[in-house]
Short mmCIF file of C-alpha atoms and ligand atoms in Angstrom, two decimals:
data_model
loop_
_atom_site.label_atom_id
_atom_site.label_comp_id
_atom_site.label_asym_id
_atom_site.label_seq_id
_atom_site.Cartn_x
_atom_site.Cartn_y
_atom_site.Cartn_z
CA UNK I 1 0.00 0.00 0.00
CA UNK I 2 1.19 3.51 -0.63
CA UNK I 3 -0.77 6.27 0.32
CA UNK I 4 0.59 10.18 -0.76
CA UNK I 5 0.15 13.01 0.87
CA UNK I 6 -0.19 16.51 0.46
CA UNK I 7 0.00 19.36 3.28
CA UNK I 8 -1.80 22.60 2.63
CA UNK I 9 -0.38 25.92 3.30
CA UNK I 10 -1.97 25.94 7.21
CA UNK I 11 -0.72 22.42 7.81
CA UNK I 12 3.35 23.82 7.05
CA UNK I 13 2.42 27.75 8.56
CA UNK I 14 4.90 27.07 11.70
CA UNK I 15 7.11 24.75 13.84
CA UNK I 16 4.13 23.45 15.83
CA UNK I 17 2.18 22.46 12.42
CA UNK I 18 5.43 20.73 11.29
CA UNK I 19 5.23 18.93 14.61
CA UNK I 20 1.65 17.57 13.63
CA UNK I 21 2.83 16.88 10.35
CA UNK I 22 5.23 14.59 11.43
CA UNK I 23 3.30 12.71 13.83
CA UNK I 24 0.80 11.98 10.92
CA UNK I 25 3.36 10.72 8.74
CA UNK I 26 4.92 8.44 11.00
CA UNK I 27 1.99 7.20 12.49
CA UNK I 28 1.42 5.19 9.09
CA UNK I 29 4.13 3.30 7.39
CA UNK I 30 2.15 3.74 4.33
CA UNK I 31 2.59 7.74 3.84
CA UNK I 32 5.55 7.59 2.39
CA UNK I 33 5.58 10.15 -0.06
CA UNK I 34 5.05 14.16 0.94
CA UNK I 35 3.63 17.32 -0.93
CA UNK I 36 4.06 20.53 0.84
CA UNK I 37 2.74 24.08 0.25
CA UNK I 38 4.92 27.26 0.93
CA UNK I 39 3.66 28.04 4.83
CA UNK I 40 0.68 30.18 5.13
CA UNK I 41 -0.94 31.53 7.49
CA UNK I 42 -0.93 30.96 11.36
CA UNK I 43 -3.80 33.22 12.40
CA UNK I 44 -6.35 35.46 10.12
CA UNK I 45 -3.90 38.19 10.39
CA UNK I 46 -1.01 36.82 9.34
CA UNK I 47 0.52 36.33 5.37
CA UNK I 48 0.78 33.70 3.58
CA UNK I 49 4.34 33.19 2.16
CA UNK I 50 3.24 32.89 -1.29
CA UNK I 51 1.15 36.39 -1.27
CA UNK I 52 4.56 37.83 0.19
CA UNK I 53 6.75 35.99 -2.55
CA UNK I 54 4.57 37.74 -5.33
CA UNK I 55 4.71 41.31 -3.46
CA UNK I 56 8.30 41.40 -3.38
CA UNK I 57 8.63 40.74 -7.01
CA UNK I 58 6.42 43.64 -7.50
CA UNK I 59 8.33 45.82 -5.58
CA UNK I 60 11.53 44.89 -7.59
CA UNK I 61 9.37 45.22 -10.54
CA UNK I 62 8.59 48.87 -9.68
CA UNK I 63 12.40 49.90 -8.27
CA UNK I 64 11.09 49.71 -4.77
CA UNK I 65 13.32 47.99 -1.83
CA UNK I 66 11.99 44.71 -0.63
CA UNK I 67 13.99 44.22 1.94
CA UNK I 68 11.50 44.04 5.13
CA UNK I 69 9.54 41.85 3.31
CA UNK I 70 12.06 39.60 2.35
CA UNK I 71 13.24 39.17 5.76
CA UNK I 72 9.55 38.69 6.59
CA UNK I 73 9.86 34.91 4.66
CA UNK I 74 13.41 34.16 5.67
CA UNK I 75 12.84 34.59 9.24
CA UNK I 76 9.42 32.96 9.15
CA UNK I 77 11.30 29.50 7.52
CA UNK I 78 14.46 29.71 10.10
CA UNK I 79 12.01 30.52 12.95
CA UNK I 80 10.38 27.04 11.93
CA UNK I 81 14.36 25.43 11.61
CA UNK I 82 15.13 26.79 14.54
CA UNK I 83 12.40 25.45 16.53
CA UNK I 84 12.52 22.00 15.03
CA UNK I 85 15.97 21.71 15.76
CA UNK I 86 16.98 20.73 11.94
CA UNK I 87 20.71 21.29 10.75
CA UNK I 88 19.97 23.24 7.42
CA UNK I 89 22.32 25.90 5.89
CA UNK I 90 19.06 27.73 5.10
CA UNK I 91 21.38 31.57 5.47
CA UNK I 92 23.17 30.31 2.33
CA UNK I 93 20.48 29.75 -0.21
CA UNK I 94 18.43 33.04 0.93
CA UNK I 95 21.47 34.88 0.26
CA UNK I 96 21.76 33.86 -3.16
CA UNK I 97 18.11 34.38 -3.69
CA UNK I 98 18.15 37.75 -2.28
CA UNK I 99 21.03 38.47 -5.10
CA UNK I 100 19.02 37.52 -8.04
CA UNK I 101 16.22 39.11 -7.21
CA UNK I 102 18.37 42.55 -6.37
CA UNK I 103 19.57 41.50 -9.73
CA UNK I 104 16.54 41.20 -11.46
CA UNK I 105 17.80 37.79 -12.99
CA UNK I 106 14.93 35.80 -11.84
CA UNK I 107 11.47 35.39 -13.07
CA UNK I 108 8.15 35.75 -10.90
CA UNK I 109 7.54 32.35 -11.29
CA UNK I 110 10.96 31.30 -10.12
CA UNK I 111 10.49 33.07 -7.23
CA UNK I 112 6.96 32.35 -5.83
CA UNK I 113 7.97 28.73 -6.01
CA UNK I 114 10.63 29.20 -3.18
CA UNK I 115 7.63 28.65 -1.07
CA UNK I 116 7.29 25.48 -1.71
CA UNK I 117 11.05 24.79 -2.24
CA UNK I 118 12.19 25.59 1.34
CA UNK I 119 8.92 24.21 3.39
CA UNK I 120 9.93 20.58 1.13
CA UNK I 121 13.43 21.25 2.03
CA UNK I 122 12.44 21.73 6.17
CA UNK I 123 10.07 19.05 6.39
CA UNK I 124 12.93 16.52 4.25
CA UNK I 125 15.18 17.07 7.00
CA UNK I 126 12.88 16.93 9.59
CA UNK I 127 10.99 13.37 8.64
CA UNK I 128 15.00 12.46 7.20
CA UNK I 129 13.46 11.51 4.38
CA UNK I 130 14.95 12.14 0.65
CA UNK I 131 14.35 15.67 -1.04
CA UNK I 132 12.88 15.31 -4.84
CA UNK I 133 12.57 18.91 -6.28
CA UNK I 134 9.77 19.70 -7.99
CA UNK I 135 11.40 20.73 -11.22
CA UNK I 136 13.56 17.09 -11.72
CA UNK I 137 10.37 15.51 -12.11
CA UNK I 138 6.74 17.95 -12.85
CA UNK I 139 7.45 18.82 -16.55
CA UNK I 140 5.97 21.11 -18.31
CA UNK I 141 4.99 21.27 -22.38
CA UNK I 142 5.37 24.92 -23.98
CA UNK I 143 1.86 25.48 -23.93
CA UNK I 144 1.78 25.07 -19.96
CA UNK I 145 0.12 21.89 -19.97
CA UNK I 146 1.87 18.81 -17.77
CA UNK I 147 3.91 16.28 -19.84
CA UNK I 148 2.46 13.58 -17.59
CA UNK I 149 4.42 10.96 -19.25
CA UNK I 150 7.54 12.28 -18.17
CA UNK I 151 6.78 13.30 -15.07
CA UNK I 152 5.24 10.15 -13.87
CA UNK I 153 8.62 8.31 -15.40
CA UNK I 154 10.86 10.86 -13.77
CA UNK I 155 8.94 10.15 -10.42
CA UNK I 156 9.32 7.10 -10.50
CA UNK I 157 12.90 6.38 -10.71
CA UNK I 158 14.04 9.15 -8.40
CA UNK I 159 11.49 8.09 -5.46
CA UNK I 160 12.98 5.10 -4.57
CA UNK I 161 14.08 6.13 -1.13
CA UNK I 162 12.16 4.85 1.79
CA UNK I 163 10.53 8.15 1.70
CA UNK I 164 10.09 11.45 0.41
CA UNK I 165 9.10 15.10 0.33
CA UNK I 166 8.59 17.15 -2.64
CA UNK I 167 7.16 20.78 -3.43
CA UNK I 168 3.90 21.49 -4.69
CA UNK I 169 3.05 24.58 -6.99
CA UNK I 170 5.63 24.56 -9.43
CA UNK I 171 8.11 22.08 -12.29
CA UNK I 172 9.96 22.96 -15.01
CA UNK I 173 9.28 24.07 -19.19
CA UNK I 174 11.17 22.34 -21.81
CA UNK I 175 13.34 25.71 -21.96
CA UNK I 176 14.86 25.39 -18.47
CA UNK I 177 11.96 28.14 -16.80
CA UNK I 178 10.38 27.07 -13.76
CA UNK I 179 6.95 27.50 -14.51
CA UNK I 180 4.35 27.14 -11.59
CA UNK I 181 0.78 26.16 -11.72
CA UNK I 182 -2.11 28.89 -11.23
CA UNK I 183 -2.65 29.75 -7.23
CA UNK I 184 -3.52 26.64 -4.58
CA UNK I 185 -1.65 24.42 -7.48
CA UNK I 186 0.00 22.02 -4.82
CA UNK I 187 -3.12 19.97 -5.25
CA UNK I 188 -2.01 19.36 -8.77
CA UNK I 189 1.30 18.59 -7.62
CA UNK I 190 -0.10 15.53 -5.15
CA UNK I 191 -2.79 13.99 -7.54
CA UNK I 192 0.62 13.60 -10.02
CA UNK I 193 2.41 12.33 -7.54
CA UNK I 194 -0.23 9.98 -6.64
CA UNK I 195 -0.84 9.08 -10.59
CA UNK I 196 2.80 8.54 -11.15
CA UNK I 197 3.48 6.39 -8.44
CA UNK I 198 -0.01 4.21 -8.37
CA UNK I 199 -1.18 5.05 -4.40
CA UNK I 200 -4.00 3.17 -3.37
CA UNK I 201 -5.12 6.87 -1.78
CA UNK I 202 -4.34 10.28 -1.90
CA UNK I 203 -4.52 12.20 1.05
CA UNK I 204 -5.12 16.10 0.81
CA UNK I 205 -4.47 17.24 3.91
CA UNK I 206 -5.65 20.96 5.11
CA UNK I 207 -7.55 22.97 7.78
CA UNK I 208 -11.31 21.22 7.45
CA UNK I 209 -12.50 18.15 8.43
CA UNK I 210 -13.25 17.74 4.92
CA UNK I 211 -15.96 19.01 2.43
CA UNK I 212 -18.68 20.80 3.88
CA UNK I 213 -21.90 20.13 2.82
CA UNK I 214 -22.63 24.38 2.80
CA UNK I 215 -21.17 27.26 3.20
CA UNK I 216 -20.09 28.06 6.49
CA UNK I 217 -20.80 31.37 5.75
CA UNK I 218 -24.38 30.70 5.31
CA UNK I 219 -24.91 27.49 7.08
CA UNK I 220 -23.48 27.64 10.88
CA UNK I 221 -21.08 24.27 11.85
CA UNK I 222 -22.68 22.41 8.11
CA UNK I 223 -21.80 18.64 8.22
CA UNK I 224 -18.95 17.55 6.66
CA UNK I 225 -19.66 15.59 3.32
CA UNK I 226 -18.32 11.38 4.31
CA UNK I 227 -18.19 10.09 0.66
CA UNK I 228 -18.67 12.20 -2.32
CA UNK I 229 -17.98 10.75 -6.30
CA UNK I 230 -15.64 12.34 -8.42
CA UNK I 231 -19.07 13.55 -10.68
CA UNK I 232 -20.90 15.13 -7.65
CA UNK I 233 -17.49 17.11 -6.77
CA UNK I 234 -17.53 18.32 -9.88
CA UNK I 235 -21.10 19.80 -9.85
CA UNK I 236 -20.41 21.17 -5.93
CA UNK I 237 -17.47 23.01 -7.65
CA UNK I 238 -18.81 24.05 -10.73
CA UNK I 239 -21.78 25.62 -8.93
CA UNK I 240 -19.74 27.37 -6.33
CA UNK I 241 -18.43 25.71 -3.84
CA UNK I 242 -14.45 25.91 -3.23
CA UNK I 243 -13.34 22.78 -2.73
CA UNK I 244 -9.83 21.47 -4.54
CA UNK I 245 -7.89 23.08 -7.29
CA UNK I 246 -9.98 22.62 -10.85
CA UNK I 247 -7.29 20.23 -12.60
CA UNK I 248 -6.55 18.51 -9.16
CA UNK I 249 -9.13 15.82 -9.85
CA UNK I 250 -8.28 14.51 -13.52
CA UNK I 251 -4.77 12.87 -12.86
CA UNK I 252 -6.01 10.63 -9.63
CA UNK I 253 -9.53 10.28 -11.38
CA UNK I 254 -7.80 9.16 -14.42
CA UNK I 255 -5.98 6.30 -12.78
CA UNK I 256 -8.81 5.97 -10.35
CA UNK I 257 -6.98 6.49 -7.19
CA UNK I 258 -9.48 7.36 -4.08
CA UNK I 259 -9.07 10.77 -2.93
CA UNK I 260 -9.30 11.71 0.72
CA UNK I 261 -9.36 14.94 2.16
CA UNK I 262 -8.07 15.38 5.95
CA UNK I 263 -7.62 17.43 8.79
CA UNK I 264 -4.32 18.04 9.82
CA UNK I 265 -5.78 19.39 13.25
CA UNK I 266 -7.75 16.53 13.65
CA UNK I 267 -5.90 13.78 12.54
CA UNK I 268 -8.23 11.25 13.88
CA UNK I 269 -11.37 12.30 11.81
CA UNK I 270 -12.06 9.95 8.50
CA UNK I 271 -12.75 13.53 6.61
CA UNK I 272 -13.90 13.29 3.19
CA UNK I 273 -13.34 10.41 0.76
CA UNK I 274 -14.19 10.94 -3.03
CA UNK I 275 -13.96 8.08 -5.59
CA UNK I 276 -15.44 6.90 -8.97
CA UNK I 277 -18.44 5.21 -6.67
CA UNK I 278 -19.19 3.69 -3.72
CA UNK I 279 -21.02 1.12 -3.20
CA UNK I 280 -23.02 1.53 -0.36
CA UNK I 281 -24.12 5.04 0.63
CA UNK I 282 -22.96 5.51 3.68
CA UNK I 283 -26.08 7.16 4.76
CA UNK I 284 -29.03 5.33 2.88
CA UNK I 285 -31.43 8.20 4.16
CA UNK I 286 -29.83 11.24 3.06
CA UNK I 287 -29.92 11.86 -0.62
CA UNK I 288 -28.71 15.39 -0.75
CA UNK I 289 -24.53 15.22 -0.75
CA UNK I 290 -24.10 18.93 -0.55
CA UNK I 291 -25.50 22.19 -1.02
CA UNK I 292 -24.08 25.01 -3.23
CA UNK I 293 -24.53 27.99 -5.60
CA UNK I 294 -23.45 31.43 -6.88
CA UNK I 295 -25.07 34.99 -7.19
CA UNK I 296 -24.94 37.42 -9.76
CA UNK I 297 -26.21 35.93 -13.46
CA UNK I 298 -28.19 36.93 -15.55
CA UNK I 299 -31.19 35.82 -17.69
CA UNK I 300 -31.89 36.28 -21.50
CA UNK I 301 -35.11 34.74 -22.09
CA UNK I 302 -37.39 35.11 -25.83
CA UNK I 303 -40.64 33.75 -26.44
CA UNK I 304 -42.11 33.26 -29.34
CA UNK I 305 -45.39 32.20 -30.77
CA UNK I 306 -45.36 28.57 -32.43
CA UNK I 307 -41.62 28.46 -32.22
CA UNK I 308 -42.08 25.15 -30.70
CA UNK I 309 -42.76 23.95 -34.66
CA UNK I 310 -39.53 26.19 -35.84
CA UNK I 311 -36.10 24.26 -36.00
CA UNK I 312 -33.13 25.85 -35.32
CA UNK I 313 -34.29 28.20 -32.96
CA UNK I 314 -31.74 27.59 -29.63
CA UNK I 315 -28.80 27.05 -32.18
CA UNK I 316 -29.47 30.26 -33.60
CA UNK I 317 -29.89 31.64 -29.87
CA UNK I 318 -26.82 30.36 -28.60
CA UNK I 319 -24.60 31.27 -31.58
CA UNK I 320 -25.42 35.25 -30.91
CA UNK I 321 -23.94 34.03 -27.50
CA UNK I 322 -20.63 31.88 -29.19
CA UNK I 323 -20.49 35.31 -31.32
CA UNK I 324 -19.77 37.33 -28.23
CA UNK I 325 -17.95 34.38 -26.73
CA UNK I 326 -20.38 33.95 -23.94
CA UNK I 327 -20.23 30.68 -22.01
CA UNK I 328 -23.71 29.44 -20.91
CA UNK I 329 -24.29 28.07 -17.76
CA UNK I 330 -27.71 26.66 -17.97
CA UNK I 331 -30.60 26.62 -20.64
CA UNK I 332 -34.15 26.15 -19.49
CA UNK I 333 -36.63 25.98 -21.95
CA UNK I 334 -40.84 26.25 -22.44
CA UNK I 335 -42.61 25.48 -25.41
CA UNK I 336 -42.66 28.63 -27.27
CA UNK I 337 -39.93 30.36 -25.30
CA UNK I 338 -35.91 29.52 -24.81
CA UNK I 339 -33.74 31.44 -22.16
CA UNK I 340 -30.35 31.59 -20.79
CA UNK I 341 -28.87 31.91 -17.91
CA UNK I 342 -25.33 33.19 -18.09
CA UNK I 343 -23.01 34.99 -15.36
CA UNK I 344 -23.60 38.72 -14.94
CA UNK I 345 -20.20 39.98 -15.37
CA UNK I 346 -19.48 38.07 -18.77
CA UNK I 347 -22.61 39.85 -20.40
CA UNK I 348 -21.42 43.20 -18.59
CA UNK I 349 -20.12 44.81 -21.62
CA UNK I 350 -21.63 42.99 -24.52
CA UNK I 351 -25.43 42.93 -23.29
CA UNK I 352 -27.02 45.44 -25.82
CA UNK I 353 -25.15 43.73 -28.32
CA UNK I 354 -26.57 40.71 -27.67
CA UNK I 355 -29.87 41.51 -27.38
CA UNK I 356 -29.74 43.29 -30.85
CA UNK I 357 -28.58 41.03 -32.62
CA UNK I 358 -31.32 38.09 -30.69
CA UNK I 359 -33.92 40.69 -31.81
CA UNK I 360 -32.93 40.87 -35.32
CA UNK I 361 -32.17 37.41 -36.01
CA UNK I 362 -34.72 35.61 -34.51
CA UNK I 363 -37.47 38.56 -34.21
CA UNK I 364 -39.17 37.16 -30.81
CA UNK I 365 -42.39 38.29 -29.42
CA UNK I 366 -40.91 39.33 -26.10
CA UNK I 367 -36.97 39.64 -24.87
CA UNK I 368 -36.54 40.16 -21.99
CA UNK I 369 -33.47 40.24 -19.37
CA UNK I 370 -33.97 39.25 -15.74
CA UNK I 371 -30.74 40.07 -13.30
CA UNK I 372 -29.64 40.00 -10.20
CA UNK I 373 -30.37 36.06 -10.28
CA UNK I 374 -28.79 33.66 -8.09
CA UNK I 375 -28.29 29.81 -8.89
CA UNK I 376 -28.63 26.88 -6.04
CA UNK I 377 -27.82 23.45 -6.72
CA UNK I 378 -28.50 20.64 -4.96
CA UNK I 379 -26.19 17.95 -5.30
CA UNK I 380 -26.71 13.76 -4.64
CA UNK I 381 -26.25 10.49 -6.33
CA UNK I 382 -28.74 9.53 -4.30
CA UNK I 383 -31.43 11.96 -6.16
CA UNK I 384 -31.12 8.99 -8.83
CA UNK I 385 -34.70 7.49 -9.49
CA UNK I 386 -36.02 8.41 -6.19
CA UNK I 387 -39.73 9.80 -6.75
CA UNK I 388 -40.50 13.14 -4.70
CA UNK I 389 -36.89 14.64 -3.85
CA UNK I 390 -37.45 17.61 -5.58
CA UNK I 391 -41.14 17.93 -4.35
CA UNK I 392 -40.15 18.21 -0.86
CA UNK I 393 -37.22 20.27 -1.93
CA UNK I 394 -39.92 22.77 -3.64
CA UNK I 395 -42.06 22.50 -1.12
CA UNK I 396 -39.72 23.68 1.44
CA UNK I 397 -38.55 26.60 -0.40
CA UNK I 398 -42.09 27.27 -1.49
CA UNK I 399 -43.00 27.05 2.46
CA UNK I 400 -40.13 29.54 3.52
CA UNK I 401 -41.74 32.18 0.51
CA UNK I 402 -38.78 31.91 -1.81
CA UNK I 403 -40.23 32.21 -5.24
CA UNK I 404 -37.91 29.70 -7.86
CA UNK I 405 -37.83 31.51 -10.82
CA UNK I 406 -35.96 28.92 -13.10
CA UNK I 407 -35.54 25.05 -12.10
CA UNK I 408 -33.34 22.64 -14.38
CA UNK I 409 -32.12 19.31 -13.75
CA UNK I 410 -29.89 16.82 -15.75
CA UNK I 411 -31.32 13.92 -16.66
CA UNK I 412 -28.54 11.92 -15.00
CA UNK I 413 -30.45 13.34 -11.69
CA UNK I 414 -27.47 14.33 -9.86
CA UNK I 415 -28.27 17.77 -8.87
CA UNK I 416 -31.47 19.83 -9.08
CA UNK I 417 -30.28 23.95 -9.73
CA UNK I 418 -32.81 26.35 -9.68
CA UNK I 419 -32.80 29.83 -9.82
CA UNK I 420 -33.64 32.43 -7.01
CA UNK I 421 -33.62 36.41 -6.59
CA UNK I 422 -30.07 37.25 -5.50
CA UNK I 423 -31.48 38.84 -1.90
CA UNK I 424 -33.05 35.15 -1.74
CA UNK I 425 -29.86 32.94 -2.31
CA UNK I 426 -28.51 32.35 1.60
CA UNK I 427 -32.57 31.37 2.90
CA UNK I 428 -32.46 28.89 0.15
CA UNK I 429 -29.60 27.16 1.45
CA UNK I 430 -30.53 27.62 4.35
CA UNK I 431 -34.06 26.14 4.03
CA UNK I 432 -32.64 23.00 2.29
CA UNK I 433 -29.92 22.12 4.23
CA UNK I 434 -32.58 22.56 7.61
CA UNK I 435 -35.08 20.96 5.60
CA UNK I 436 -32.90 17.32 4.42
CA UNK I 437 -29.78 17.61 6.44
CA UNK I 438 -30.55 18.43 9.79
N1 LIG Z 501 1.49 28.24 -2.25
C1 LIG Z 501 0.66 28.29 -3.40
C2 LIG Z 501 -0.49 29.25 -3.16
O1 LIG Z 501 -0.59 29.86 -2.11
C3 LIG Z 501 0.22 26.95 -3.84
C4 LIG Z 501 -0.49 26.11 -2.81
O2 LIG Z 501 -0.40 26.33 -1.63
O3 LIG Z 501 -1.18 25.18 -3.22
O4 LIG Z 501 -1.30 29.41 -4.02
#
C-alpha cells in the first residue's frame, strides 16, 4: 500500500504544524511520499508566504526595496528550523536568492515557487526523508500543460528512497523556466504524484475536516460531506463551492486512485473520501450530498409564438452568444420560449449587443433580461430514481416564501439547480440544508 500526501499551506504555517505533520506521517508506514505548500498563514492576520513571494517581485518590478519583506519569509522559515531543531544551511540559499532578485535575474515564477522549495526542504530534513525537487520531475509542455508521461517516469525512478518530500506549486518548461501552476496548485502537484506512483489513496491534507456540505458562511457548523464521487465534486465546484484546485481531480480520477481529504488538526477524523463510486451510501437516508450555488447571473429569455414547430431556434440563440464568446451556464426551456442563464459579469459589456442582434435574427415576441439572479444546486447520487426529492425540496422553499424563478435538472439526476432572486440565495440554502440535512 502507498498512500501520498499533500499538506496545505496551514498544515506547514509554523514549527508546531510541522510537529503535527510529522506525527501523521509516522503514524502510518504507508505515507511515504510528501507534498508541501509554501507556509501560510498561522492566524487570520497573518501572510501567507506565497502572497509575500509575489509582493516582493512587484516591488523589484517597480524599483522599490523589498527588503522588510524579504526578511519577513526568511525569518518565518528559520524561525520554523530553529524550533525544530533541523541542521539546514538555510542563510546560504536566501542569500543567493536575495542576489538575483536585487539582480533582477529571476522570473516571478521562479520566485513564488521558493515557497514550496524551502517548506519541502524543512520538512525533508525533519521526517529524514529524501528531497525530490519539484522541477527534476513535474514537466511542463510549452503550452503550460503537464507532460504527464515524463513526469510520472521521472517520479518514479528518483522516489525510490524509503521516503520522500517534494514541493507542490511549481516544475519545469522544456526551456529550463520554472513554470508554476495557477494559485492553490499544490493539489495538482499531489494527484501527479499519486498518478505517477499508483497510491491506493491520496490524502489532501488541510484545515477542514473535509468538504462541507454548505457554506459556512451561510450554514453555521454544516456537516462535513463522508463520501462524495468524483461527478458530484464536480457539480459542488462548478456551482460554487471551493473545494480542490480545478485540474486537481483529472490525474487521480484518471488512474482511479481514491481521494481523501483530511484534517491536519484533527488527525483522527475519516474527513472526506471521493472516488469513482461507492457502493453503499454511507447514509441510505440522506440523498442530498451537498449544497451550493453562486449569485450574480443573468437571464436572456425570448418567447415566441409557435416556435415550438420552428427548427433551429436555440442554435441560432446560442450562436449570438458563441459570437460574443459567452459561455452558458444553464438553458431552461418552455414550449414557445428559450432562455439563458449566463453569469452577470461576462454579459457586462456585450449585453445590448446581444440583445440586438437576438432581436434581429430571430425577431421574438418578447426579450426580456432578468438580473440580479442567483443559482442553487442541490447535489446527490442519491437523487437517482427516487420519486419526490425535488417535491419536498420545492415544497420547502415554497413554504419559507422563496419564489424559484428557473428550475433545471440533468437527466442523469445528480443535482437539481434552480434559480432564485439574488437577496433570496442564503434562505435557500438555508431552508434546504434545515429541511434534508438536519
Ligand atoms: N502556495 C501556493 C499558493 O498559495 C500553492 C499552494 O499552496 O497550493 O497558491
Amino acid at each position: 500500500m502507498l498512500k501520498v500526501t499533500k499538506f496545505g499551506g496551514s498544515s506547514m504555517a509554523d514549527a508546531g504544524q510541522y510537529r503535527k505533520v510529522r506525527d501523521i506521517i509516522l503514524s502510518d508506514p504507508e505515507r511515504r511520499v510528501v507534498v508541501v505548500s509554501a507556509a501560510g498563514k498561522r492566524n487570520k492576520n497573518d501572510h501567507k508566504i506565497t502572497d509575500l513571494l509575489y509582493l516582493c517581485y512587484a516591488h523589484v518590478q517597480y524599483g522599490v526595496n523589498c527588503d522588510s519583506v524579504f526578511d519577513m519569509i526568511r525569518s518565518r522559515y528559520l524561525e520554523i528550523r530553529d524550533e525544530l531543531g533541523v541542521k539546514l544551511d538555510l542563510e546560504r540559499e536566501f542569500a543567493a536568492l536575495k542576489q538575483r532578485l536585487e539582480e533582477k535575474s529571476i522570473s516571478q515564477d521562479a520566485l513564488v515557487s521558493r515557497g514550496e522549495y524551502f517548506s519541502a526542504k524543512l520538512m525533508a530534513a525533519y521526517l529524514d526523508f529524501q528531497f525530490i525537487d519539484a522541477v527534476d520531475w513535474v514537466k511542463f509542455h510549452m503550452d503550460g500543460t503537464v507532460d504527464k508521461a515524463t513526469s510520472y517516469q521521472a517520479l518514479r525512478s528518483l522516489a525510490v528512497g524509503k521516503g520522500v518530500v517534494t514541493p507542490g506549486f511549481y516544475g519545469l518548461m522544456s526551456d529550463g523556466h520554472i513554470r508554476t501552476f495557477s494559485r492553490g496548485g499544490s493539489d495538482i502537484t499531489g494527484a501527479l504524484a499519486a498518478a505517477a506512483l499508483d497510491a491506493d489513496v491520496y490524502e489532501n491534507w488541510t484545515d477542514v475536516s473535509g468538504i462541507l456540505m454548505a457554506d459556512p458562511r451561510i450554514v453555521d457548523n454544516p456537516l462535513p460531506i463522508p463520501e462524495v464521487t468524483y461527478d458530484e465534486l464536480r457539480e459542488l465546484s462548478y456551482s460554487g463551492a471551493q473545494v480542490l484546485h480545478e485540474g486537481t481531480i483529472f490525474p487521480v480520477r484518471e488512474k482511479n486512485i481514491p481521494l481523501n481529504i483530511r484534517n491536519t488538526n484533527d488527525p483522527q477524523h475519516p474527513g472526506t473520501m471521493i472516488k469513482e463510486s461507492f457502493d453503499t451510501p454511507a447514509d441510505p437516508d440522506r440523498f442530498i450530498t451537498g449544497i451550493t450555488g453562486k449569485k450574480d447571473f443573468t437571464i436572456i429569455s425570448m418567447s415566441k409564438r409557435g416556435m415550438s414547430n420552428e427548427v433551429g431556434v436555440l442554435r441560432r440563440m446560442l450562436s449570438v452568444l458563441e459570437r460574443h464568446n459567452i459561455s452558458v451556464d444553464y438553458a431552461p426551456n418552455g414550449i414557445d420560449n428559450v432562455s439563458v442563464v449566463v453569469s452577470t459579469e461576462s454579459v457586462a459589456s456585450s449585453l445590448y449587443a446581444i440583445l440586438g442582434e437576438i432581436q434581429q435574427e430571430l425577431q421574438p415576441d418578447s426579450l426580456q433580461v432578468h438580473d440580479q439572479i442567483a443559482v442553487v444546486a442541490a447535489v446527490g447520487r442519491q437523487m437517482a430514481s427516487r420519486p419526490g426529492v425535488s417535491g419536498k425540496l420545492f415544497a420547502a422553499l415554497g413554504k419559507a416564501g422563496i419564489n424559484i424563478r428557473t428550475i433545471n435538472q440533468g437527466p442523469d439526476e445528480l443535482n437539481i439547480i434552480f434559480g432564485v432572486d439574488n437577496r433570496d440565495f442564503a434562505e435557500a440554502i438555508r431552508v434546504l440544508y434545515n429541511s434534508f440535512v438536519k
